[in-house]
């Protein structure tokens, strides 16, 4: 299959791994953050960490949109869903995310009408079919999914579907990366940049990382050779004393991004002054809400919300995992009390969560499979 098989070639992977090892300076340790949860799953599904030399360490970042939603926002959504005449719609990833009062599945079991959808357009269709009900779409995701939400709001406005609204939780990747760079908890040598987000925003917004912080960033695809080549490119920059933004995923990501998608976001949404992120706290200008022009479709203005902050369970260390401070297997409840069947934190729930990746692909300890490197 074109664009799949050739990016999973074992011989080329071993050649890239050898090239990575050759670029490592003796006695130096390199720490790179893969920002996107999709990258984390590729790394552990295909055993890429076992191909890398010990000097190269990959840590997970905050690029899982479900994982960064704080518990209080989940409780707000459940509150909306519990109102008379409301149909709450959501992507499947959100259904089991725990809030302070339970999850969507718990609320559904208690009688709330909560339905899984694959697109905000599905939610709009439900609104058309149920004109006597108020249909709310739980909008989550980075800039990757924000355009589809924006276009759905535009269509709802054009069709006059007034019983449709959006509970907007779209977040922005750049402020999150800046918060990590400003954090004293972690010292990074570079970033494996998110591919899907970059397909929308392009590569230029990352310039400040190289310019102001002296860290290279390589926007990467999601196949095994994409990840390995990105690490190879990062090491090449560091060996040459350079810090630049590079685009390994040029077959998908245009340097300037998708201007049509960005225009739709700009038309329908506005920047929030601040927004709470799980593990990172409140970050200024890091999320979006619907603009005043589309206030009629804004669930936060239609419904009165509790808006309470809810602390994560003391046993859960998702915050440290999202910042790259801890590996999932270093969490006290990982793989014991917290599993995909009984998740305590969001990182174990989402298909892009780091804890789910480590658990599903058997990474329960620091030990790497060195045989993979020698083969």
Coordinates of C-alpha atoms in Angstrom, one line a residue:
X1 CA 0.0 0.0 0.0
X2 CA 1.5 3.3 -1.1
X3 CA 2.5 5.6 1.8
X4 CA 2.2 2.8 4.3
X5 CA 4.3 -0.2 3.4
X6 CA 7.4 1.8 2.4
X7 CA 7.3 3.7 5.7
X8 CA 7.4 0.4 7.7
X9 CA 10.3 -1.2 5.9
X10 CA 12.4 -3.0 8.5
X11 CA 15.7 -2.7 6.6
X12 CA 15.4 1.0 6.3
X13 CA 14.4 1.3 9.9
X14 CA 17.6 -0.5 11.0
X15 CA 19.6 1.7 8.7
X16 CA 18.1 4.8 10.2
X17 CA 18.7 3.5 13.7
X18 CA 22.3 3.0 12.9
X19 CA 22.5 6.5 11.5
X20 CA 20.9 7.8 14.7
X21 CA 23.5 6.0 16.9
X22 CA 26.3 7.4 14.7
X23 CA 25.1 10.9 15.3
X24 CA 25.1 10.6 19.1
X25 CA 28.0 12.2 20.9
X26 CA 29.7 9.9 23.4
X27 CA 28.6 10.7 26.9
X28 CA 25.7 12.9 25.9
X29 CA 22.1 12.2 26.6
X30 CA 19.3 13.5 24.3
X31 CA 15.8 14.1 25.4
X32 CA 13.2 14.7 22.7
X33 CA 9.4 15.2 23.3
X34 CA 6.9 13.7 20.9
X35 CA 4.1 16.3 21.3
X36 CA 1.4 14.2 19.7
X37 CA -0.2 11.2 21.3
X38 CA -0.4 9.5 17.8
X39 CA 3.4 9.5 17.7
X40 CA 3.5 7.9 21.2
X41 CA 1.3 5.0 19.9
X42 CA 3.5 4.6 16.8
X43 CA 6.7 4.5 18.9
X44 CA 5.4 1.7 21.2
X45 CA 3.2 -0.2 18.8
X46 CA 6.3 -0.7 16.5
X47 CA 8.9 -1.0 19.2
X48 CA 10.9 2.1 18.0
X49 CA 12.3 2.8 21.4
X50 CA 14.1 -0.5 21.3
X51 CA 15.8 0.5 18.1
X52 CA 17.1 3.7 19.5
X53 CA 20.4 4.0 21.4
X54 CA 20.3 4.4 25.2
X55 CA 21.4 8.0 24.8
X56 CA 18.2 9.0 23.0
X57 CA 15.1 9.3 25.3
X58 CA 11.6 10.1 24.0
X59 CA 9.1 11.6 26.4
X60 CA 5.4 12.2 25.9
X61 CA 3.9 15.7 25.6
X62 CA 0.5 17.3 26.0
X63 CA -0.7 16.5 22.4
X64 CA -3.6 14.3 23.4
X65 CA -6.8 16.5 23.4
X66 CA -8.9 14.2 25.6
X67 CA -6.1 13.9 28.1
X68 CA -5.7 17.6 28.8
X69 CA -9.4 18.3 29.5
X70 CA -9.7 19.0 33.2
X71 CA -12.3 17.2 35.3
X72 CA -14.3 20.3 35.9
X73 CA -15.1 20.7 32.2
X74 CA -16.3 17.1 32.1
X75 CA -18.6 17.8 35.1
X76 CA -19.9 20.9 33.3
X77 CA -20.7 18.8 30.2
X78 CA -22.5 16.2 32.4
X79 CA -24.5 19.0 34.0
X80 CA -25.6 20.1 30.5
X81 CA -26.5 16.6 29.5
X82 CA -28.7 16.2 32.7
X83 CA -30.9 19.2 31.7
X84 CA -34.4 18.4 30.5
X85 CA -34.8 17.9 26.8
X86 CA -31.0 17.8 26.1
X87 CA -29.2 15.4 23.8
X88 CA -25.4 15.5 24.4
X89 CA -23.2 14.2 21.6
X90 CA -19.6 13.4 21.8
X91 CA -16.7 11.6 20.2
X92 CA -16.1 8.1 21.5
X93 CA -12.9 9.0 23.3
X94 CA -14.8 11.3 25.7
X95 CA -17.3 8.7 26.8
X96 CA -15.2 7.1 29.5
X97 CA -13.2 10.2 30.6
X98 CA -13.7 10.6 34.4
X99 CA -14.9 13.8 35.9
X100 CA -15.5 14.5 39.5
X101 CA -19.0 13.2 39.3
X102 CA -18.4 10.3 36.9
X103 CA -18.1 9.9 33.2
X104 CA -20.5 10.3 30.2
X105 CA -21.1 6.6 30.4
X106 CA -22.1 6.9 34.0
X107 CA -24.4 9.8 33.3
X108 CA -25.9 7.8 30.4
X109 CA -26.5 4.9 32.6
X110 CA -28.3 7.2 35.1
X111 CA -30.7 8.4 32.3
X112 CA -29.0 11.2 30.4
X113 CA -29.3 11.1 26.6
X114 CA -25.7 11.0 25.6
X115 CA -24.8 9.7 22.1
X116 CA -21.5 9.0 20.4
X117 CA -20.9 10.6 17.1
X118 CA -18.1 10.5 14.5
X119 CA -18.4 14.1 13.4
X120 CA -20.1 17.4 14.5
X121 CA -22.2 17.0 11.3
X122 CA -23.7 13.9 12.9
X123 CA -24.7 16.0 15.9
X124 CA -26.3 18.6 13.5
X125 CA -28.2 15.8 11.8
X126 CA -29.6 14.7 15.2
X127 CA -30.6 18.3 15.9
X128 CA -32.5 18.4 12.6
X129 CA -34.2 15.1 13.4
X130 CA -35.2 16.2 16.9
X131 CA -36.4 19.8 16.6
X132 CA -38.1 19.7 20.0
X133 CA -34.8 18.7 21.7
X134 CA -31.7 20.8 22.5
X135 CA -28.7 19.0 20.9
X136 CA -25.2 19.9 22.2
X137 CA -21.9 18.8 20.7
X138 CA -19.0 18.3 23.0
X139 CA -16.3 19.9 20.9
X140 CA -12.7 18.8 21.8
X141 CA -9.4 18.8 20.1
X142 CA -6.6 21.0 18.9
X143 CA -6.6 23.0 15.7
X144 CA -6.9 19.6 13.9
X145 CA -10.6 19.3 14.7
X146 CA -11.6 22.9 15.3
X147 CA -12.3 23.5 11.5
X148 CA -14.9 20.8 11.4
X149 CA -16.6 22.4 14.4
X150 CA -16.5 25.8 12.9
X151 CA -17.9 24.6 9.6
X152 CA -20.7 22.8 11.3
X153 CA -21.7 26.0 13.2
X154 CA -21.6 27.9 9.9
X155 CA -23.9 25.3 8.4
X156 CA -26.3 25.3 11.4
X157 CA -26.5 29.1 11.1
X158 CA -27.1 28.9 7.3
X159 CA -29.9 26.3 7.8
X160 CA -31.4 28.0 10.8
X161 CA -31.0 25.0 13.1
X162 CA -31.4 26.8 16.3
X163 CA -31.7 23.8 18.6
X164 CA -28.0 23.0 18.0
X165 CA -25.2 24.3 20.1
X166 CA -21.5 23.6 20.9
X167 CA -19.8 23.1 24.2
X168 CA -16.4 24.3 23.0
X169 CA -13.2 22.9 24.5
X170 CA -10.9 23.4 21.5
X171 CA -7.3 24.0 22.7
X172 CA -4.2 25.5 21.0
X173 CA -0.9 23.7 20.7
X174 CA 1.5 26.6 20.7
X175 CA 0.7 28.0 24.2
X176 CA 1.0 24.4 25.6
X177 CA 4.5 24.0 24.1
X178 CA 5.5 27.4 25.4
X179 CA 4.3 26.4 28.9
X180 CA 6.4 23.3 28.8
X181 CA 9.5 25.3 27.6
X182 CA 9.0 27.7 30.5
X183 CA 8.6 24.9 33.0
X184 CA 11.6 24.2 35.3
X185 CA 10.6 20.5 35.6
X186 CA 12.0 19.3 32.3
X187 CA 15.0 20.0 30.1
X188 CA 14.5 19.1 26.4
X189 CA 16.9 19.0 23.5
X190 CA 14.2 19.2 20.8
X191 CA 10.7 18.3 19.7
X192 CA 9.0 15.9 17.4
X193 CA 6.3 18.2 16.1
X194 CA 2.7 17.2 15.7
X195 CA 1.7 16.2 12.2
X196 CA -2.1 16.6 12.2
X197 CA -2.1 20.0 13.9
X198 CA 0.6 21.2 11.6
X199 CA -1.5 20.2 8.6
X200 CA -3.8 23.0 9.7
X201 CA -1.6 25.6 11.2
X202 CA 1.6 24.9 9.2
X203 CA 5.1 25.1 10.4
X204 CA 5.7 28.8 10.8
X205 CA 4.1 29.1 14.3
X206 CA 6.9 27.0 15.7
X207 CA 9.6 29.4 14.7
X208 CA 9.8 30.9 18.2
X209 CA 10.9 27.5 19.6
X210 CA 14.1 27.6 17.6
X211 CA 14.5 31.4 17.7
X212 CA 13.8 32.1 21.4
X213 CA 14.6 28.8 23.1
X214 CA 17.3 27.4 20.8
X215 CA 15.5 24.0 20.4
X216 CA 15.0 22.3 17.1
X217 CA 11.6 21.0 16.1
X218 CA 10.8 18.5 13.3
X219 CA 7.2 18.1 12.2
X220 CA 6.8 14.4 11.8
X221 CA 4.4 11.9 10.2
X222 CA 3.0 8.9 12.0
X223 CA 4.7 5.8 10.4
X224 CA 7.7 4.2 12.0
X225 CA 10.2 5.6 9.5
X226 CA 8.7 9.1 9.9
X227 CA 9.5 9.0 13.6
X228 CA 13.0 7.6 13.1
X229 CA 13.8 10.1 10.3
X230 CA 12.7 12.9 12.5
X231 CA 15.0 11.8 15.4
X232 CA 17.8 11.5 12.8
X233 CA 17.0 15.1 11.6
X234 CA 17.0 16.5 15.1
X235 CA 20.4 14.9 15.9
X236 CA 21.7 16.3 12.7
X237 CA 20.8 19.8 13.7
X238 CA 22.2 19.4 17.2
X239 CA 25.5 18.0 15.8
X240 CA 25.8 21.0 13.4
X241 CA 25.0 23.5 16.2
X242 CA 21.7 24.5 14.5
X243 CA 18.2 25.0 15.9
X244 CA 15.6 25.2 13.2
X245 CA 12.0 24.2 12.3
X246 CA 12.0 21.4 9.7
X247 CA 9.2 19.5 8.0
X248 CA 9.7 15.8 7.7
X249 CA 6.0 15.4 6.9
X250 CA 6.0 17.5 3.8
X251 CA 3.9 14.9 1.9
X252 CA 1.0 16.1 4.1
X253 CA 1.9 19.3 5.9
X254 CA 2.2 22.6 3.8
X255 CA 4.6 25.1 5.3
X256 CA 1.9 27.7 5.5
X257 CA -0.8 25.3 6.7
X258 CA -4.4 25.2 5.5
X259 CA -5.5 28.8 5.1
X260 CA -9.1 27.9 4.4
X261 CA -9.4 25.9 7.6
X262 CA -7.8 28.7 9.6
X263 CA -10.1 31.2 8.1
X264 CA -13.1 29.1 9.2
X265 CA -11.8 29.0 12.8
X266 CA -11.2 32.7 12.8
X267 CA -14.7 33.4 11.6
X268 CA -16.5 31.3 14.2
X269 CA -14.2 31.3 17.2
X270 CA -12.4 33.7 19.5
X271 CA -9.4 33.3 21.8
X272 CA -10.2 32.7 25.5
X273 CA -8.3 34.9 28.0
X274 CA -7.3 31.7 29.8
X275 CA -8.2 28.0 30.0
X276 CA -7.3 25.2 32.5
X277 CA -5.3 22.3 31.2
X278 CA -5.0 19.0 33.1
X279 CA -1.4 18.9 34.5
X280 CA -0.4 22.3 33.2
X281 CA -2.9 24.5 35.1
X282 CA -4.3 27.7 33.6
X283 CA -2.6 28.9 30.4
X284 CA -3.3 32.3 28.9
X285 CA -4.8 32.4 25.4
X286 CA -4.6 28.6 25.0
X287 CA -8.1 27.7 24.0
X288 CA -11.1 28.9 21.9
X289 CA -14.7 29.7 22.5
X290 CA -17.4 30.7 20.0
X291 CA -17.4 34.3 19.0
X292 CA -20.1 36.8 19.8
X293 CA -21.5 36.5 16.3
X294 CA -22.4 32.9 17.0
X295 CA -23.4 33.2 20.6
X296 CA -26.8 31.6 19.8
X297 CA -24.9 28.3 19.2
X298 CA -22.7 28.6 22.3
X299 CA -23.7 26.1 25.0
X300 CA -21.8 28.0 27.6
X301 CA -24.1 31.0 27.1
X302 CA -27.3 28.9 26.7
X303 CA -26.8 26.9 29.9
X304 CA -25.8 28.0 33.4
X305 CA -22.8 25.9 34.3
X306 CA -21.3 25.1 37.7
X307 CA -17.8 26.0 36.5
X308 CA -16.1 24.4 39.4
X309 CA -12.4 23.4 39.5
X310 CA -12.0 19.7 40.4
X311 CA -8.7 18.3 41.6
X312 CA -7.4 15.1 40.0
X313 CA -7.4 12.0 42.2
X314 CA -4.3 12.0 44.4
X315 CA -3.2 8.7 43.1
X316 CA -3.4 9.9 39.4
X317 CA -0.2 11.4 37.9
X318 CA -1.5 12.2 34.5
X319 CA -0.3 15.8 34.9
X320 CA 3.3 14.7 35.2
X321 CA 2.9 12.3 32.3
X322 CA 1.5 15.1 30.1
X323 CA 4.4 17.3 30.9
X324 CA 6.9 14.6 30.2
X325 CA 8.2 14.6 33.7
X326 CA 7.2 11.0 34.3
X327 CA 7.0 7.9 32.1
X328 CA 3.6 6.2 32.6
X329 CA 5.1 3.1 34.2
X330 CA 6.5 5.5 37.0
X331 CA 2.9 6.3 38.1
X332 CA 2.0 4.4 41.2
X333 CA -1.3 3.1 39.9
X334 CA -0.3 2.4 36.3
X335 CA -1.3 -1.1 35.3
X336 CA -2.7 -2.0 38.7
X337 CA -5.6 0.2 39.9
X338 CA -5.5 2.1 36.6
X339 CA -6.0 0.1 33.4
X340 CA -8.0 0.8 30.2
X341 CA -10.9 -1.2 31.8
X342 CA -10.8 0.8 35.1
X343 CA -9.1 4.1 34.2
X344 CA -8.4 6.6 36.9
X345 CA -6.9 9.3 34.6
X346 CA -7.5 10.5 31.1
X347 CA -4.1 9.3 29.8
X348 CA -5.4 5.7 30.2
X349 CA -8.7 6.4 28.5
X350 CA -7.9 8.0 25.2
X351 CA -6.7 6.2 22.1
X352 CA -4.0 8.8 22.0
X353 CA -3.1 8.7 25.7
X354 CA 0.4 7.8 26.7
X355 CA -0.6 5.5 29.5
X356 CA -2.9 3.6 27.1
X357 CA -0.1 3.2 24.6
X358 CA 2.4 1.9 27.3
X359 CA -0.2 -0.5 28.7
X360 CA -1.5 -1.9 25.4
X361 CA 1.9 -2.4 23.9
X362 CA 3.5 -3.9 27.1
X363 CA 5.9 -1.1 28.2
X364 CA 5.7 -1.7 32.0
X365 CA 9.2 -0.8 33.0
X366 CA 12.4 1.1 32.1
X367 CA 14.0 -2.0 30.5
X368 CA 14.3 -1.9 26.7
X369 CA 14.5 -5.0 24.5
X370 CA 18.1 -4.7 23.4
X371 CA 17.9 -7.7 21.1
X372 CA 15.9 -5.5 18.7
X373 CA 18.9 -3.3 18.4
X374 CA 21.3 -6.1 17.8
X375 CA 19.2 -7.9 15.2

